[in-house]
Structure formats: C-alpha cells, structure tokens
PDB file of C-alpha atoms in Angstrom:
ATOM      1  CA  MET A   1     -10.599   0.212  10.767  1.00  0.00           C
ATOM      2  CA  ASP A   2      -6.589  -0.193  11.933  1.00  0.00           C
ATOM      3  CA  THR A   3      -5.183  -2.604  14.495  1.00  0.00           C
ATOM      4  CA  HIS A   4      -2.817  -1.831  16.890  1.00  0.00           C
ATOM      5  CA  ASP A   5      -0.064  -4.537  17.310  1.00  0.00           C
ATOM      6  CA  PRO A   6       2.560  -3.683  19.504  1.00  0.00           C
ATOM      7  CA  ALA A   7       3.549  -7.780  18.854  1.00  0.00           C
ATOM      8  CA  LEU A   8       4.508  -6.874  15.099  1.00  0.00           C
ATOM      9  CA  ILE A   9       7.606  -6.207  14.692  1.00  0.00           C
ATOM     10  CA  LEU A  10       9.136  -5.472  11.172  1.00  0.00           C
ATOM     11  CA  HIS A  11      12.756  -5.832  10.489  1.00  0.00           C
ATOM     12  CA  GLY A  12      13.305  -5.158   7.234  1.00  0.00           C
ATOM     13  CA  TYR A  13      14.553  -2.032   4.730  1.00  0.00           C
ATOM     14  CA  TRP A  14      13.441   0.576   3.094  1.00  0.00           C
ATOM     15  CA  ARG A  15      14.361  -0.680  -0.671  1.00  0.00           C
ATOM     16  CA  SER A  16      13.982  -4.304  -0.499  1.00  0.00           C
ATOM     17  CA  GLY A  17      11.426  -5.799  -2.291  1.00  0.00           C
ATOM     18  CA  THR A  18      10.513  -8.682   0.148  1.00  0.00           C
ATOM     19  CA  SER A  19      10.701  -5.741   2.826  1.00  0.00           C
ATOM     20  CA  TYR A  20       7.810  -4.015   0.941  1.00  0.00           C
ATOM     21  CA  ARG A  21       6.131  -6.829  -0.311  1.00  0.00           C
ATOM     22  CA  THR A  22       5.158  -7.528   3.360  1.00  0.00           C
ATOM     23  CA  ARG A  23       4.695  -3.928   3.928  1.00  0.00           C
ATOM     24  CA  ILE A  24       1.057  -3.537   1.793  1.00  0.00           C
ATOM     25  CA  ALA A  25       0.015  -7.505   2.896  1.00  0.00           C
ATOM     26  CA  LEU A  26       0.710  -5.323   6.625  1.00  0.00           C
ATOM     27  CA  ASN A  27      -1.269  -2.622   5.564  1.00  0.00           C
ATOM     28  CA  ILE A  28      -4.275  -4.309   2.808  1.00  0.00           C
ATOM     29  CA  LYS A  29      -4.666  -6.024   6.342  1.00  0.00           C
ATOM     30  CA  GLY A  30      -4.948  -2.406   8.216  1.00  0.00           C
ATOM     31  CA  LEU A  31      -2.571  -3.184  10.559  1.00  0.00           C
ATOM     32  CA  ARG A  32       0.193  -0.526  12.457  1.00  0.00           C
ATOM     33  CA  TYR A  33       3.440  -2.305  13.530  1.00  0.00           C
ATOM     34  CA  ASP A  34       6.798  -0.970  14.199  1.00  0.00           C
ATOM     35  CA  GLN A  35       9.694  -1.336  11.993  1.00  0.00           C
ATOM     36  CA  VAL A  36      13.126  -2.233  12.662  1.00  0.00           C
ATOM     37  CA  SER A  37      15.786  -0.745   9.264  1.00  0.00           C
ATOM     38  CA  HIS A  38      19.203  -2.724   8.763  1.00  0.00           C
ATOM     39  CA  ASP A  39      20.854  -0.800   5.862  1.00  0.00           C
ATOM     40  CA  LEU A  40      21.672  -3.988   2.925  1.00  0.00           C
ATOM     41  CA  ARG A  41      23.765  -1.703   2.059  1.00  0.00           C
ATOM     42  CA  THR A  42      26.395  -1.802   4.539  1.00  0.00           C
ATOM     43  CA  GLY A  43      26.054  -4.840   5.866  1.00  0.00           C
ATOM     44  CA  GLU A  44      23.577  -4.595   9.043  1.00  0.00           C
ATOM     45  CA  GLN A  45      22.254  -7.425   8.365  1.00  0.00           C
ATOM     46  CA  ARG A  46      24.747  -9.926   9.214  1.00  0.00           C
ATOM     47  CA  ALA A  47      25.107  -8.029  12.437  1.00  0.00           C
ATOM     48  CA  PRO A  48      25.123 -10.492  16.049  1.00  0.00           C
ATOM     49  CA  ASP A  49      21.297  -9.593  17.021  1.00  0.00           C
ATOM     50  CA  TYR A  50      20.483 -10.128  14.079  1.00  0.00           C
ATOM     51  CA  LEU A  51      21.952 -12.909  13.297  1.00  0.00           C
ATOM     52  CA  ALA A  52      20.287 -14.526  16.285  1.00  0.00           C
ATOM     53  CA  LEU A  53      17.295 -13.194  15.577  1.00  0.00           C
ATOM     54  CA  ASN A  54      17.349 -14.789  11.548  1.00  0.00           C
ATOM     55  CA  PRO A  55      20.300 -16.684  10.851  1.00  0.00           C
ATOM     56  CA  GLN A  56      19.437 -16.717   7.633  1.00  0.00           C
ATOM     57  CA  GLY A  57      20.811 -13.581   7.537  1.00  0.00           C
ATOM     58  CA  LEU A  58      17.915 -11.892   5.369  1.00  0.00           C
ATOM     59  CA  VAL A  59      15.315  -9.905   5.185  1.00  0.00           C
ATOM     60  CA  PRO A  60      12.587  -9.355   6.276  1.00  0.00           C
ATOM     61  CA  ALA A  61      12.333 -11.316   9.607  1.00  0.00           C
ATOM     62  CA  LEU A  62       8.636 -10.433  11.902  1.00  0.00           C
ATOM     63  CA  GLU A  63       8.392 -10.549  15.211  1.00  0.00           C
ATOM     64  CA  VAL A  64       5.006 -11.939  17.307  1.00  0.00           C
ATOM     65  CA  GLU A  65       3.187 -13.058  19.654  1.00  0.00           C
ATOM     66  CA  GLY A  66       6.828 -14.413  21.130  1.00  0.00           C
ATOM     67  CA  HIS A  67       8.684 -15.780  17.144  1.00  0.00           C
ATOM     68  CA  VAL A  68      10.267 -14.575  15.402  1.00  0.00           C
ATOM     69  CA  LEU A  69       8.546 -15.106  11.329  1.00  0.00           C
ATOM     70  CA  THR A  70      11.412 -15.259   7.978  1.00  0.00           C
ATOM     71  CA  GLN A  71      10.302 -14.896   4.223  1.00  0.00           C
ATOM     72  CA  SER A  72       8.349 -12.722   3.304  1.00  0.00           C
ATOM     73  CA  GLY A  73       5.840 -15.281   1.583  1.00  0.00           C
ATOM     74  CA  ALA A  74       5.128 -17.286   5.448  1.00  0.00           C
ATOM     75  CA  ILE A  75       4.530 -14.145   6.896  1.00  0.00           C
ATOM     76  CA  ILE A  76       2.876 -12.743   4.610  1.00  0.00           C
ATOM     77  CA  GLU A  77       0.671 -16.308   4.400  1.00  0.00           C
ATOM     78  CA  TRP A  78       1.303 -15.893   8.457  1.00  0.00           C
ATOM     79  CA  LEU A  79      -0.538 -12.671   8.190  1.00  0.00           C
ATOM     80  CA  ASP A  80      -3.654 -13.649   6.273  1.00  0.00           C
ATOM     81  CA  GLU A  81      -4.659 -16.877   8.947  1.00  0.00           C
ATOM     82  CA  ARG A  82      -4.440 -14.869  11.543  1.00  0.00           C
ATOM     83  CA  TYR A  83      -6.198 -11.954   9.923  1.00  0.00           C
ATOM     84  CA  PRO A  84      -8.210 -13.166   7.527  1.00  0.00           C
ATOM     85  CA  ASP A  85     -10.172  -9.754   6.432  1.00  0.00           C
ATOM     86  CA  PRO A  86     -10.119  -8.822   3.932  1.00  0.00           C
ATOM     87  CA  PRO A  87      -8.657 -11.806   2.431  1.00  0.00           C
ATOM     88  CA  LEU A  88      -5.244 -12.302  -0.182  1.00  0.00           C
ATOM     89  CA  LEU A  89      -6.198 -15.230  -0.903  1.00  0.00           C
ATOM     90  CA  PRO A  90      -9.692 -16.095  -3.137  1.00  0.00           C
ATOM     91  CA  VAL A  91     -11.617 -18.224  -2.282  1.00  0.00           C
ATOM     92  CA  SER A  92     -11.918 -21.329  -4.570  1.00  0.00           C
ATOM     93  CA  ALA A  93      -8.422 -23.186  -4.682  1.00  0.00           C
ATOM     94  CA  ILE A  94      -8.283 -23.305  -8.860  1.00  0.00           C
ATOM     95  CA  ASP A  95      -7.976 -19.171  -8.155  1.00  0.00           C
ATOM     96  CA  ARG A  96      -5.610 -19.746  -4.907  1.00  0.00           C
ATOM     97  CA  ALA A  97      -3.122 -21.488  -6.759  1.00  0.00           C
ATOM     98  CA  ALA A  98      -3.411 -19.044  -9.624  1.00  0.00           C
ATOM     99  CA  VAL A  99      -2.637 -16.614  -7.358  1.00  0.00           C
ATOM    100  CA  ARG A 100       0.198 -18.233  -5.686  1.00  0.00           C
ATOM    101  CA  ALA A 101       1.236 -19.609  -8.784  1.00  0.00           C
ATOM    102  CA  MET A 102       1.892 -15.421 -10.127  1.00  0.00           C
ATOM    103  CA  ALA A 103       3.093 -14.319  -6.638  1.00  0.00           C
ATOM    104  CA  LEU A 104       5.765 -17.623  -7.091  1.00  0.00           C
ATOM    105  CA  LEU A 105       7.188 -16.519 -10.158  1.00  0.00           C
ATOM    106  CA  VAL A 106       8.501 -13.480  -8.697  1.00  0.00           C
ATOM    107  CA  ALA A 107       9.436 -14.847  -5.637  1.00  0.00           C
ATOM    108  CA  CYS A 108      11.204 -17.960  -7.296  1.00  0.00           C
ATOM    109  CA  ASP A 109      12.345 -16.576 -10.578  1.00  0.00           C
ATOM    110  CA  ILE A 110      12.986 -13.036 -11.290  1.00  0.00           C
ATOM    111  CA  HIS A 111      13.484 -11.925  -7.049  1.00  0.00           C
ATOM    112  CA  PRO A 112      16.093 -13.388  -6.124  1.00  0.00           C
ATOM    113  CA  LEU A 113      18.160 -13.926  -9.578  1.00  0.00           C
ATOM    114  CA  ASN A 114      18.417  -9.731  -8.918  1.00  0.00           C
ATOM    115  CA  ASN A 115      19.189  -9.471  -5.249  1.00  0.00           C
ATOM    116  CA  VAL A 116      21.408  -7.539  -3.819  1.00  0.00           C
ATOM    117  CA  ARG A 117      23.743 -10.188  -2.781  1.00  0.00           C
ATOM    118  CA  VAL A 118      23.349 -12.273  -6.292  1.00  0.00           C
ATOM    119  CA  LEU A 119      25.088  -8.897  -8.119  1.00  0.00           C
ATOM    120  CA  ASN A 120      27.607  -8.952  -5.924  1.00  0.00           C
ATOM    121  CA  ARG A 121      28.613 -11.824  -6.337  1.00  0.00           C
ATOM    122  CA  LEU A 122      28.510 -11.439 -10.175  1.00  0.00           C
ATOM    123  CA  ARG A 123      30.682  -8.162  -9.607  1.00  0.00           C
ATOM    124  CA  ASP A 124      32.906  -8.321  -6.470  1.00  0.00           C
ATOM    125  CA  ASP A 125      33.645 -11.955  -7.341  1.00  0.00           C
ATOM    126  CA  LEU A 126      33.055 -13.144 -10.927  1.00  0.00           C
ATOM    127  CA  GLY A 127      34.313  -9.577 -12.279  1.00  0.00           C
ATOM    128  CA  ALA A 128      31.038  -9.718 -14.562  1.00  0.00           C
ATOM    129  CA  SER A 129      31.154  -5.706 -15.864  1.00  0.00           C
ATOM    130  CA  PRO A 130      29.225  -3.031 -14.966  1.00  0.00           C
ATOM    131  CA  ASP A 131      26.683  -4.372 -18.774  1.00  0.00           C
ATOM    132  CA  ALA A 132      26.661  -7.260 -17.437  1.00  0.00           C
ATOM    133  CA  VAL A 133      25.054  -6.873 -14.708  1.00  0.00           C
ATOM    134  CA  LYS A 134      22.464  -4.425 -15.685  1.00  0.00           C
ATOM    135  CA  ASP A 135      22.121  -7.357 -18.477  1.00  0.00           C
ATOM    136  CA  TRP A 136      21.715 -10.182 -15.909  1.00  0.00           C
ATOM    137  CA  ILE A 137      18.749  -7.906 -14.170  1.00  0.00           C
ATOM    138  CA  ALA A 138      17.607  -7.051 -18.181  1.00  0.00           C
ATOM    139  CA  HIS A 139      17.145 -10.679 -19.253  1.00  0.00           C
ATOM    140  CA  TRP A 140      15.653 -12.220 -16.139  1.00  0.00           C
ATOM    141  CA  ILE A 141      12.881  -9.899 -15.404  1.00  0.00           C
ATOM    142  CA  SER A 142      11.931  -9.346 -18.751  1.00  0.00           C
ATOM    143  CA  GLN A 143      10.756 -13.401 -19.291  1.00  0.00           C
ATOM    144  CA  GLY A 144       9.626 -12.879 -16.051  1.00  0.00           C
ATOM    145  CA  PHE A 145       7.170 -10.497 -16.966  1.00  0.00           C
ATOM    146  CA  GLY A 146       6.703 -11.516 -20.507  1.00  0.00           C
ATOM    147  CA  ALA A 147       4.714 -14.565 -18.298  1.00  0.00           C
ATOM    148  CA  LEU A 148       3.183 -12.310 -15.859  1.00  0.00           C
ATOM    149  CA  GLU A 149       2.202  -9.683 -18.727  1.00  0.00           C
ATOM    150  CA  THR A 150       0.447 -13.163 -20.210  1.00  0.00           C
ATOM    151  CA  LEU A 151      -0.333 -14.409 -16.587  1.00  0.00           C
ATOM    152  CA  VAL A 152      -2.489 -10.680 -16.190  1.00  0.00           C
ATOM    153  CA  THR A 153      -5.144 -10.763 -18.917  1.00  0.00           C
ATOM    154  CA  ARG A 154      -5.774 -13.662 -17.828  1.00  0.00           C
ATOM    155  CA  HIS A 155      -6.122 -13.444 -14.574  1.00  0.00           C
ATOM    156  CA  GLY A 156      -6.796  -9.585 -13.941  1.00  0.00           C
ATOM    157  CA  GLY A 157      -9.591  -6.937 -13.342  1.00  0.00           C
ATOM    158  CA  ARG A 158      -9.207  -3.637 -11.062  1.00  0.00           C
ATOM    159  CA  PHE A 159      -5.941  -5.872  -9.921  1.00  0.00           C
ATOM    160  CA  CYS A 160      -3.689  -8.659 -11.018  1.00  0.00           C
ATOM    161  CA  PHE A 161      -6.067 -11.150  -9.787  1.00  0.00           C
ATOM    162  CA  GLY A 162      -9.596 -10.050 -10.442  1.00  0.00           C
ATOM    163  CA  ASP A 163     -11.042  -7.041  -8.912  1.00  0.00           C
ATOM    164  CA  ARG A 164      -9.425  -7.262  -4.981  1.00  0.00           C
ATOM    165  CA  LEU A 165      -6.250  -6.895  -3.633  1.00  0.00           C
ATOM    166  CA  THR A 166      -4.441 -11.154  -3.215  1.00  0.00           C
ATOM    167  CA  LEU A 167      -0.695 -11.743  -2.702  1.00  0.00           C
ATOM    168  CA  ALA A 168      -0.623 -11.625  -6.111  1.00  0.00           C
ATOM    169  CA  ASP A 169       0.248  -7.607  -6.007  1.00  0.00           C
ATOM    170  CA  CYS A 170       2.324  -7.394  -2.874  1.00  0.00           C
ATOM    171  CA  HIS A 171       4.535  -9.544  -4.945  1.00  0.00           C
ATOM    172  CA  ILE A 172       4.132  -7.808  -7.915  1.00  0.00           C
ATOM    173  CA  VAL A 173       4.003  -4.176  -7.160  1.00  0.00           C
ATOM    174  CA  PRO A 174       7.866  -4.916  -5.828  1.00  0.00           C
ATOM    175  CA  GLN A 175       9.261  -6.159  -9.038  1.00  0.00           C
ATOM    176  CA  LEU A 176       8.068  -3.209 -10.833  1.00  0.00           C
ATOM    177  CA  TYR A 177       9.425  -0.970  -8.777  1.00  0.00           C
ATOM    178  CA  SER A 178      13.017  -2.929  -8.295  1.00  0.00           C
ATOM    179  CA  ALA A 179      12.696  -2.636 -13.139  1.00  0.00           C
ATOM    180  CA  ASP A 180      11.859   0.707 -13.219  1.00  0.00           C
ATOM    181  CA  ARG A 181      15.477   1.673 -10.531  1.00  0.00           C
ATOM    182  CA  PHE A 182      17.289  -1.112 -12.822  1.00  0.00           C
ATOM    183  CA  GLY A 183      15.567   1.154 -16.649  1.00  0.00           C
ATOM    184  CA  VAL A 184      14.008  -2.323 -17.758  1.00  0.00           C
ATOM    185  CA  ASP A 185      12.505  -1.534 -20.729  1.00  0.00           C
ATOM    186  CA  LEU A 186       8.867  -2.161 -19.910  1.00  0.00           C
ATOM    187  CA  SER A 187       6.695  -0.864 -23.214  1.00  0.00           C
ATOM    188  CA  ALA A 188       6.674  -5.109 -24.180  1.00  0.00           C
ATOM    189  CA  PHE A 189       3.410  -5.127 -21.058  1.00  0.00           C
ATOM    190  CA  PRO A 190       1.739  -2.863 -21.215  1.00  0.00           C
ATOM    191  CA  ARG A 191      -1.211  -4.848 -19.332  1.00  0.00           C
ATOM    192  CA  LEU A 192       1.394  -5.627 -16.992  1.00  0.00           C
ATOM    193  CA  VAL A 193       2.076  -1.876 -16.331  1.00  0.00           C
ATOM    194  CA  GLU A 194      -1.371  -0.534 -16.546  1.00  0.00           C
ATOM    195  CA  THR A 195      -3.131  -2.591 -13.514  1.00  0.00           C
ATOM    196  CA  VAL A 196       0.078  -2.065 -11.547  1.00  0.00           C
ATOM    197  CA  GLY A 197      -0.475   1.969 -11.348  1.00  0.00           C
ATOM    198  CA  ARG A 198      -4.301   1.551 -10.409  1.00  0.00           C
ATOM    199  CA  VAL A 199      -2.016  -0.789  -7.880  1.00  0.00           C
ATOM    200  CA  HIS A 200       0.242   1.727  -7.176  1.00  0.00           C
ATOM    201  CA  ALA A 201      -2.899   4.175  -6.349  1.00  0.00           C
ATOM    202  CA  GLU A 202      -5.073   1.947  -3.354  1.00  0.00           C
ATOM    203  CA  PRO A 203      -4.087   3.825  -0.119  1.00  0.00           C
ATOM    204  CA  ALA A 204      -2.668   0.627   1.526  1.00  0.00           C
ATOM    205  CA  VAL A 205      -0.314   0.487  -1.304  1.00  0.00           C
ATOM    206  CA  ALA A 206       0.891   3.350  -1.525  1.00  0.00           C
ATOM    207  CA  ALA A 207       1.306   3.576   1.633  1.00  0.00           C
ATOM    208  CA  ALA A 208       4.012   0.626   1.285  1.00  0.00           C
ATOM    209  CA  HIS A 209       5.928   2.511  -1.396  1.00  0.00           C
ATOM    210  CA  PRO A 210      10.064   2.398  -0.401  1.00  0.00           C
ATOM    211  CA  ASP A 211      10.139   6.615  -0.471  1.00  0.00           C
ATOM    212  CA  ARG A 212       8.053   6.865   2.614  1.00  0.00           C
ATOM    213  CA  GLN A 213       9.521   4.955   4.901  1.00  0.00           C
ATOM    214  CA  ALA A 214      11.401   6.254   7.290  1.00  0.00           C
ATOM    215  CA  ASP A 215      14.702   4.930   6.517  1.00  0.00           C
ATOM    216  CA  ALA A 216      14.751   6.047   2.951  1.00  0.00           C
ATOM    217  CA  GLY A 217      17.723   7.847   1.291  1.00  0.00           C
TER     218      GLY A 217
END
C-alpha cells in the first residue's frame, strides 16, 4: 500500500540519472512524494535558493523531517533504513557487498564521467568536438557495462541481483536509459539489456521513467 509522507520533497530533474534512481527507490518503497524541478539545461540548480538547500548545486536533494539529504546513494540508503519493507539490500553481508559494488560501479565509475558538468567542460573549456565527446561517452559507458554484463550474468536472476529489486537495479536502469539516449551500441551486453528490460516492466520502475515526469520535455 502506498504511503503518503507529506514531508518528502524530492528536488530533481526529469532526465537526471541520479534523480531517476532516487525516484525508482521511492517508488519501490511505495512512497508518495512531492517533486520540485530544477532545469539543469538553464542552470537552475545553481540558483541561490537551491544552493541554500544543497551547497553543491546538484540534484537530487530530498527534504525530509526538517532536514535536507543530498547525494542519491545516501538518500537511497536512508530510505532503506527509514522504510525497510521491501528491502533494497539482501540479507547476507556478502550479498549486500555485491549489490553495493554493482551500484557503485555506476555511481562512481560511469555516471560521473558523463554528467552534464563534465560534458560541458569537455565542450566549452577543452574544445572537444561533438565526435570526441560522443567517443568519450561511449568509452566509459561501454567499459563499465562490460563489467556489469559479467556481474549480472553471475548474480542476476529475474533482476540485476537475484529475484528482488535492489539498489543495483535502482542504479543500472537509469544508466541504460542514458546509454540509449547517447546512442551507445549495446549489442555486446545482451544479458544486461535483457535483465533491465524485465526491471523496466515493474510498475514502480516504469513510473519513475523520465518521460513520465511532469517536467519532461
């Protein structure tokens, strides 16, 4: 049953991968929440009122119980502690470490290299051509997906780790969306693509898709 917590306000952006993964986690938990959009294309995340909430000027941020949480990984783990059913981490410590490793592979080694501020730095400050930027994106996504293909083959079941949605799914789904948006060739990662297709079909995940957000466009 959905839980409406009026104290939950998610600051994000429809196409932001970090906002997307946070929406997935909120939806898996069955939480209803308010959203405030900050258009990254126009730099709204650097507006003074938002910087007062999140001095890093990034999305997402979650207002909760008089506090502001930042960094999607920290937000999702807080959600898992505050609303433990259904859990986003397995029971055993070894399995939890494996799930966290899959999530961190995306959060630390793929996504940061292809986010808006990095790509803008390549284009505007370092003079990278459109083809060079495209190659940069494809290189880091493909390198990370090569590892994820092995890990999903090793640990996956119905979903990216076993047969329950986990922290790994929250992170991997938005990264596949990003890869598709950038036109990255995914033919070398059949197990990963097949598994994410099943994850996408879950109602909680489908509802978090960027195209279904009020600020999409």
